[in-house]
CSV table of C-alpha atoms and ligand atoms in Angstrom, one decimal:
chain,number,residue,atom,x,y,z
A,1,MET,CA,1.7,-110.5,-5.3
A,2,SER,CA,4.0,-107.6,-6.3
A,3,TYR,CA,3.8,-104.5,-4.9
A,4,HIS,CA,3.3,-102.7,-7.7
A,5,SER,CA,3.2,-103.1,-12.1
A,6,PRO,CA,4.6,-99.7,-13.1
A,7,VAL,CA,2.4,-97.8,-15.7
A,8,LEU,CA,3.9,-96.2,-19.1
A,9,LEU,CA,7.1,-97.0,-17.8
A,10,LYS,CA,9.3,-96.4,-20.7
A,11,GLU,CA,7.2,-93.3,-22.2
A,12,SER,CA,7.1,-91.3,-18.6
A,13,VAL,CA,11.0,-92.2,-18.1
A,14,ASP,CA,11.8,-91.2,-22.0
A,15,ALA,CA,10.1,-88.0,-21.1
A,16,LEU,CA,12.6,-86.7,-18.8
A,17,GLU,CA,15.3,-87.0,-21.2
A,18,ILE,CA,17.7,-88.2,-18.6
A,19,LYS,CA,21.3,-86.8,-18.4
A,20,PRO,CA,23.8,-89.1,-16.4
A,21,ASP,CA,24.9,-86.7,-14.6
A,22,GLY,CA,21.3,-85.2,-13.9
A,23,ILE,CA,19.4,-85.0,-10.2
A,24,TYR,CA,15.6,-86.7,-10.6
A,25,VAL,CA,12.7,-86.8,-8.6
A,26,ASP,CA,10.2,-89.8,-8.6
A,27,VAL,CA,7.7,-88.3,-6.4
A,28,THR,CA,5.7,-91.5,-6.3
A,29,PHE,CA,8.4,-93.7,-5.2
A,30,GLY,CA,5.2,-97.0,-4.4
A,31,GLY,CA,7.1,-100.2,-5.5
A,32,GLY,CA,9.9,-98.4,-7.1
A,33,GLY,CA,9.5,-99.5,-10.9
A,34,HIS,CA,9.3,-95.8,-12.2
A,35,SER,CA,12.8,-95.3,-9.7
A,36,LYS,CA,14.6,-98.3,-10.7
A,37,GLU,CA,14.1,-97.4,-14.6
A,38,ILE,CA,15.6,-94.0,-13.9
A,39,LEU,CA,18.6,-95.1,-11.9
A,40,SER,CA,19.3,-97.5,-14.7
A,41,ARG,CA,19.8,-94.4,-17.1
A,42,LEU,CA,22.0,-92.4,-14.6
A,43,GLY,CA,25.6,-92.7,-14.5
A,44,GLU,CA,27.6,-93.1,-11.5
A,45,ASN,CA,27.8,-89.2,-10.2
A,46,GLY,CA,23.4,-88.7,-11.1
A,47,LYS,CA,21.4,-88.3,-8.3
A,48,LEU,CA,17.6,-89.5,-7.3
A,49,PHE,CA,15.2,-88.5,-4.6
A,50,ALA,CA,12.1,-90.6,-4.4
A,51,PHE,CA,9.1,-89.5,-2.0
A,52,ASP,CA,6.6,-91.4,-0.4
A,53,GLN,CA,3.9,-90.6,2.2
A,54,ASP,CA,3.3,-94.1,2.9
A,55,PRO,CA,5.3,-96.4,5.1
A,56,ASP,CA,4.5,-99.8,3.5
A,57,ALA,CA,6.5,-98.2,0.4
A,58,HIS,CA,9.5,-97.2,2.6
A,59,LYS,CA,10.1,-101.3,2.5
A,60,ASN,CA,11.0,-101.0,-1.0
A,61,ALA,CA,13.8,-98.2,-0.6
A,62,LEU,CA,16.6,-99.2,-2.9
A,63,GLU,CA,20.2,-99.9,-2.0
A,64,ASP,CA,21.8,-97.4,-4.2
A,65,GLU,CA,24.3,-94.5,-3.2
A,66,ARG,CA,22.9,-92.6,-5.9
A,67,PHE,CA,19.2,-93.1,-4.2
A,68,THR,CA,17.7,-91.0,-1.6
A,69,LEU,CA,14.2,-92.2,-0.1
A,70,ILE,CA,11.9,-88.8,1.5
A,71,PRO,CA,9.2,-90.4,3.3
A,72,GLN,CA,7.1,-87.4,2.8
A,73,ASN,CA,4.2,-85.9,1.0
A,74,PHE,CA,5.2,-84.3,-2.0
A,75,ARG,CA,3.3,-81.5,-1.6
A,76,TYR,CA,6.4,-80.1,0.2
A,77,ILE,CA,8.6,-80.8,-2.8
A,78,GLN,CA,10.7,-78.0,-2.4
A,79,ARG,CA,11.2,-77.3,0.8
A,80,PHE,CA,12.6,-81.0,1.4
A,81,LEU,CA,14.6,-80.6,-1.7
A,82,ARG,CA,16.1,-78.0,-0.1
A,83,PHE,CA,16.8,-79.5,3.1
A,84,TYR,CA,19.0,-82.3,1.0
A,85,GLY,CA,21.0,-79.9,-1.0
A,86,ALA,CA,19.0,-79.6,-4.1
A,87,LYS,CA,17.8,-76.2,-5.4
A,88,LYS,CA,17.4,-76.9,-8.9
A,89,VAL,CA,16.4,-80.7,-10.3
A,90,ASP,CA,16.5,-81.8,-14.1
A,91,GLY,CA,13.3,-83.8,-14.0
A,92,VAL,CA,10.3,-84.5,-11.8
A,93,LEU,CA,8.4,-87.8,-12.2
A,94,GLY,CA,4.8,-88.4,-10.7
A,95,ASP,CA,2.7,-91.4,-11.0
A,96,PHE,CA,-0.3,-90.4,-8.9
A,97,GLY,CA,-2.6,-92.3,-7.3
A,98,VAL,CA,-3.0,-95.5,-5.1
A,99,SER,CA,-0.6,-98.3,-5.5
A,100,SER,CA,-1.5,-101.9,-6.0
A,101,HIS,CA,-0.5,-102.8,-3.1
A,102,GLN,CA,-2.5,-100.4,-1.2
A,103,PHE,CA,-5.6,-101.6,-3.3
A,104,ASP,CA,-4.7,-104.8,-2.1
A,105,GLN,CA,-4.5,-104.7,1.6
A,106,ALA,CA,-7.9,-105.2,2.7
A,107,GLU,CA,-6.9,-103.2,6.3
A,108,ARG,CA,-6.0,-100.3,4.7
A,109,GLY,CA,-9.8,-99.7,3.1
A,110,PHE,CA,-9.2,-98.7,-0.5
A,111,SER,CA,-10.9,-101.4,-2.3
A,112,THR,CA,-14.8,-101.9,-2.5
A,113,ARG,CA,-13.9,-105.8,-2.6
A,114,PHE,CA,-13.5,-106.2,1.0
A,115,ASP,CA,-15.0,-106.0,4.1
A,116,ALA,CA,-12.8,-103.4,6.1
A,117,GLN,CA,-12.6,-100.8,8.3
A,118,LEU,CA,-13.3,-97.4,6.0
A,119,ASP,CA,-9.9,-96.2,6.3
A,120,MET,CA,-8.0,-94.8,2.9
A,121,ARG,CA,-5.2,-92.6,4.2
A,122,MET,CA,-2.2,-93.0,2.3
A,123,ASP,CA,-0.4,-91.6,5.2
A,124,GLN,CA,-1.4,-93.5,8.3
A,125,LYS,CA,-0.8,-90.6,10.7
A,126,ALA,CA,-3.3,-88.1,9.0
A,127,GLU,CA,-6.2,-87.4,11.1
A,128,VAL,CA,-9.1,-87.5,8.6
A,129,SER,CA,-10.2,-90.8,7.3
A,130,ALA,CA,-13.3,-91.8,5.3
A,131,GLN,CA,-14.9,-93.4,8.3
A,132,HIS,CA,-14.8,-90.0,9.6
A,133,ILE,CA,-16.0,-88.2,6.4
A,134,VAL,CA,-19.1,-90.6,6.7
A,135,ASN,CA,-19.7,-90.2,10.5
A,136,TYR,CA,-18.8,-86.3,11.0
A,137,TYR,CA,-18.7,-84.3,7.9
A,138,SER,CA,-22.0,-82.0,7.5
A,139,GLN,CA,-24.9,-83.6,5.0
A,140,ASP,CA,-23.9,-81.0,2.4
A,141,ASP,CA,-20.1,-81.6,2.7
A,142,ILE,CA,-20.8,-85.0,2.2
A,143,ALA,CA,-23.1,-84.4,-0.7
A,144,ASN,CA,-20.4,-82.4,-2.5
A,145,ILE,CA,-17.8,-84.7,-2.3
A,146,LEU,CA,-19.6,-87.2,-4.0
A,147,PHE,CA,-20.9,-84.9,-6.5
A,148,GLN,CA,-17.8,-82.9,-7.3
A,149,TYR,CA,-14.9,-85.7,-6.9
A,150,GLY,CA,-17.1,-88.6,-7.9
A,151,ASP,CA,-19.2,-87.4,-10.8
A,152,LEU,CA,-22.4,-88.9,-8.6
A,153,ARG,CA,-25.4,-87.0,-9.8
A,154,ASN,CA,-27.8,-88.6,-6.7
A,155,GLY,CA,-24.3,-87.2,-4.6
A,156,ARG,CA,-27.1,-85.1,-2.7
A,157,ALA,CA,-29.5,-88.0,-2.3
A,158,MET,CA,-26.9,-90.4,-1.0
A,159,ALA,CA,-25.6,-88.1,1.5
A,160,LYS,CA,-28.9,-87.4,3.1
A,161,VAL,CA,-29.0,-91.4,3.6
A,162,ILE,CA,-25.7,-91.6,4.9
A,163,VAL,CA,-26.6,-89.0,7.4
A,164,ALA,CA,-30.1,-90.8,8.2
A,165,ALA,CA,-28.3,-94.1,8.8
A,166,ARG,CA,-25.2,-92.6,10.8
A,167,GLU,CA,-28.1,-91.4,13.6
A,168,GLU,CA,-29.0,-95.2,14.0
A,169,LYS,CA,-25.4,-96.7,13.7
A,170,LYS,CA,-21.9,-95.6,13.2
A,171,ILE,CA,-20.8,-96.4,9.9
A,172,GLU,CA,-17.6,-98.6,10.1
A,173,THR,CA,-16.3,-100.6,7.4
A,174,SER,CA,-16.8,-100.7,3.7
A,175,PHE,CA,-19.4,-103.0,3.9
A,176,ASP,CA,-21.7,-100.9,6.4
A,177,LEU,CA,-21.4,-98.0,3.4
A,178,LYS,CA,-22.6,-100.5,0.8
A,179,GLU,CA,-25.7,-102.0,3.2
A,180,VAL,CA,-26.7,-98.0,3.6
A,181,LEU,CA,-26.4,-97.0,-0.1
A,182,ALA,CA,-27.9,-100.2,-1.2
A,183,ALA,CA,-30.9,-98.4,-2.6
A,184,PHE,CA,-28.8,-96.6,-5.3
A,185,LEU,CA,-26.6,-99.6,-5.9
A,186,PRO,CA,-28.6,-101.7,-9.0
A,187,LYS,CA,-26.8,-104.9,-9.5
A,188,ALA,CA,-25.7,-104.2,-13.5
A,189,LYS,CA,-24.0,-101.0,-11.8
A,190,GLU,CA,-23.1,-101.7,-8.5
A,191,HIS,CA,-19.3,-101.9,-9.3
A,192,LYS,CA,-19.3,-98.6,-11.1
A,193,ILE,CA,-21.3,-96.5,-8.7
A,194,LEU,CA,-19.2,-98.0,-5.5
A,195,ALA,CA,-15.9,-97.5,-7.5
A,196,GLN,CA,-17.6,-93.7,-8.0
A,197,ILE,CA,-18.0,-93.4,-4.1
A,198,PHE,CA,-14.6,-94.7,-3.1
A,199,GLN,CA,-12.9,-92.7,-5.2
A,200,ALA,CA,-14.9,-89.4,-3.9
A,201,LEU,CA,-13.7,-90.6,-0.3
A,202,ARG,CA,-10.0,-91.2,-1.0
A,203,ILE,CA,-9.6,-87.8,-2.8
A,204,GLU,CA,-11.2,-86.0,0.0
A,205,VAL,CA,-9.0,-88.2,2.8
A,206,ASN,CA,-6.0,-87.4,1.1
A,207,GLN,CA,-6.8,-84.1,-0.3
A,208,GLU,CA,-5.3,-85.2,-3.8
A,209,LEU,CA,-6.3,-82.4,-5.4
A,210,GLU,CA,-5.4,-79.6,-3.3
A,211,VAL,CA,-2.1,-81.7,-2.7
A,212,LEU,CA,-1.8,-81.9,-6.3
A,213,LYS,CA,-2.0,-77.7,-7.4
A,214,GLU,CA,0.3,-77.2,-4.4
A,215,PHE,CA,2.9,-79.7,-5.8
A,216,LEU,CA,2.4,-78.2,-9.5
A,217,THR,CA,2.9,-74.7,-8.4
A,218,GLN,CA,6.3,-75.2,-7.3
A,219,ILE,CA,7.2,-77.1,-10.3
A,220,PRO,CA,8.6,-73.8,-12.3
A,221,GLU,CA,10.9,-73.2,-9.5
A,222,ILE,CA,12.4,-76.4,-9.1
A,223,LEU,CA,13.4,-77.2,-12.6
A,224,THR,CA,16.5,-76.1,-14.6
A,225,GLU,CA,16.4,-74.4,-17.8
A,226,ASP,CA,15.4,-77.3,-20.0
A,227,GLY,CA,14.5,-79.9,-17.0
A,228,ARG,CA,11.5,-82.1,-17.4
A,229,LEU,CA,8.1,-82.6,-16.0
A,230,SER,CA,6.7,-86.2,-16.2
A,231,VAL,CA,3.4,-86.8,-14.8
A,232,ILE,CA,0.9,-89.8,-14.8
A,233,SER,CA,-2.9,-89.3,-13.6
A,234,TYR,CA,-5.9,-91.5,-13.3
A,235,HIS,CA,-9.0,-89.8,-13.4
A,236,SER,CA,-9.9,-86.5,-14.8
A,237,LEU,CA,-10.0,-84.1,-12.1
A,238,GLU,CA,-6.3,-84.7,-11.7
A,239,ASP,CA,-5.4,-84.5,-15.4
A,240,ARG,CA,-7.4,-81.5,-16.4
A,241,LEU,CA,-5.3,-79.6,-13.3
A,242,VAL,CA,-2.4,-80.9,-15.1
A,243,LYS,CA,-3.0,-79.8,-18.4
A,244,ARG,CA,-4.7,-76.4,-17.2
A,245,PHE,CA,-1.2,-76.1,-15.4
A,246,ILE,CA,0.7,-76.4,-18.4
A,247,GLN,CA,-1.6,-74.4,-20.9
A,248,LYS,CA,-2.1,-71.8,-18.6
A,249,GLY,CA,-0.3,-71.6,-15.7
A,250,MET,CA,-3.4,-71.6,-13.1
A,251,PHE,CA,-6.3,-73.9,-12.4
A,252,GLU,CA,-9.4,-71.6,-12.5
A,253,GLY,CA,-10.2,-68.9,-14.8
A,254,GLU,CA,-8.3,-67.4,-17.2
A,255,PRO,CA,-4.9,-65.9,-17.3
A,256,GLU,CA,-4.6,-61.5,-17.7
A,257,LYS,CA,-3.6,-61.0,-21.6
A,258,ASP,CA,-1.1,-58.2,-22.6
A,259,PHE,CA,-1.9,-55.1,-24.7
A,260,TYR,CA,-1.3,-57.5,-27.9
A,261,GLY,CA,-4.2,-61.0,-26.2
A,262,ASN,CA,-0.7,-62.6,-25.2
A,263,PHE,CA,-0.4,-64.2,-21.7
A,264,SER,CA,2.7,-65.4,-20.0
A,265,VAL,CA,3.1,-68.8,-18.7
A,266,PRO,CA,5.7,-70.5,-16.8
A,267,MET,CA,5.6,-74.0,-18.7
A,268,ALA,CA,5.0,-75.0,-21.6
A,269,LYS,CA,3.7,-79.1,-22.9
A,270,VAL,CA,6.1,-81.3,-25.0
A,271,GLY,CA,4.7,-83.3,-27.3
A,272,GLY,CA,0.7,-84.1,-26.6
A,273,LEU,CA,-1.4,-86.5,-24.7
A,274,ILE,CA,0.4,-90.2,-24.1
A,275,VAL,CA,-2.2,-93.3,-23.2
A,276,PRO,CA,-0.8,-96.7,-22.7
A,277,THR,CA,-1.3,-99.5,-25.6
A,278,LYS,CA,-4.1,-101.6,-26.0
A,279,GLU,CA,-1.2,-104.2,-25.3
A,280,GLU,CA,-0.5,-102.8,-21.8
A,281,ILE,CA,-3.8,-102.5,-20.8
A,282,LYS,CA,-4.4,-105.9,-21.9
A,283,ASN,CA,-1.3,-106.8,-19.6
A,284,ASN,CA,-1.9,-104.3,-16.6
A,285,ASN,CA,-5.5,-103.1,-16.0
A,286,ARG,CA,-4.5,-100.5,-13.8
A,287,ALA,CA,-3.3,-98.6,-17.1
A,288,ARG,CA,-6.6,-98.7,-18.2
A,289,SER,CA,-7.6,-94.7,-17.3
A,290,ALA,CA,-3.4,-93.8,-17.3
A,291,LYS,CA,-2.9,-90.0,-19.1
A,292,LEU,CA,1.0,-88.8,-19.1
A,293,ARG,CA,1.5,-85.6,-19.6
A,294,ILE,CA,4.6,-83.9,-20.5
A,295,ALA,CA,6.2,-79.9,-20.0
A,296,LYS,CA,8.9,-78.3,-19.3
A,297,LEU,CA,9.8,-74.4,-18.6
A,298,LYS,CA,8.9,-71.5,-21.0
A,299,ASN,CA,12.0,-69.8,-22.1
B,301,SAM,C1,0.5,-95.4,-8.2
B,301,SAM,S1,1.6,-95.6,-7.0
B,301,SAM,C2,3.1,-95.7,-7.8
B,301,SAM,C3,3.5,-96.7,-7.9
B,301,SAM,C4,5.4,-96.3,-8.6
B,301,SAM,N1,5.6,-95.5,-9.7
B,301,SAM,C5,5.7,-97.8,-9.0
B,301,SAM,O1,6.5,-98.0,-10.1
B,301,SAM,O2,5.7,-98.7,-8.2
B,301,SAM,C6,1.9,-94.1,-6.2
B,301,SAM,C7,2.7,-93.8,-4.4
B,301,SAM,O3,2.3,-92.6,-4.3
B,301,SAM,C8,2.0,-92.4,-3.2
B,301,SAM,N2,1.8,-91.2,-2.9
B,301,SAM,C9,0.2,-90.7,-3.4
B,301,SAM,N3,0.6,-89.6,-3.1
B,301,SAM,C10,1.3,-88.9,-2.3
B,301,SAM,C11,1.5,-87.8,-1.9
B,301,SAM,N4,0.5,-86.4,-2.3
B,301,SAM,N5,2.7,-87.7,-1.2
B,301,SAM,C12,3.8,-88.9,-1.1
B,301,SAM,N6,3.5,-89.7,-1.7
B,301,SAM,C13,2.5,-89.9,-2.3
B,301,SAM,C14,1.6,-93.7,-2.6
B,301,SAM,O4,1.4,-94.0,-1.1
B,301,SAM,C15,1.9,-94.5,-3.9
B,301,SAM,O5,2.8,-95.3,-3.0
């Protein structure tokens, strides 16, 4: 089975407008699909840095002098680029979320299909797993996570049932959780609702929204004057943060306007939203929710 089929490959790499001698960063290396495409467009003096926090992905590291794998969370992008001597870069590509490999490995606990320990940590050294959340978080915190990250209107009722069940017996596996929440999973909607529950837990385990915000905030300081940001999101919470940061330079509220009603933002969008073609979705179902946004520094 292949590690991962890259999504919006040509579109996201075209967006970087690669200069043969430029320095580029792929913050979500995974199976290296996007990285290979970037390298194929770089000349011999070009450079590519790639981040991934999952040791499974490190096994795919590319044998190429122009390539450096940084086995870290991309929330520390600026710090590690500095460490490797790159203060400014010509382009940053992000392809967020989970790889097919992570979904397909039962023991990682990302998939609703397998009976596995509720793990979902992308970085296996991290302390909080999905099992920890369902067994030790307060009822209110579980309710908020299900409601906010999974868009589950009955998150509060689900949290109550989880807390009652764990007092009887620890919730250890994905099928334990399914059983506990059986009353909320009518056959016709079981798959969809479970996917929402798992998405909510995964976002909390990996602090995905906090990480994304920290990452985006560093981009204006990292990009060269005509550098490009090219990012693919897979759910609306992520896409909303990307879109807002590009439009308003912040994630909540409104920027302060000057006397003339103008506000200054660090980035400007390049083109509109790009989504995969029907053909791509037919060939790769994981592409179905992908949204690509491109930005550069405002001059
Ligand atoms: C959708 S996959 C990327 C696939 C890749 N573009 C390819 O073509 O194979 C996302 C990858 O990013 C990694 N990842 C997700 N969040 C991360 C983070 N905050 N820091 C570092 N790596 C992260 C995951 O471990 C996963 O391998």
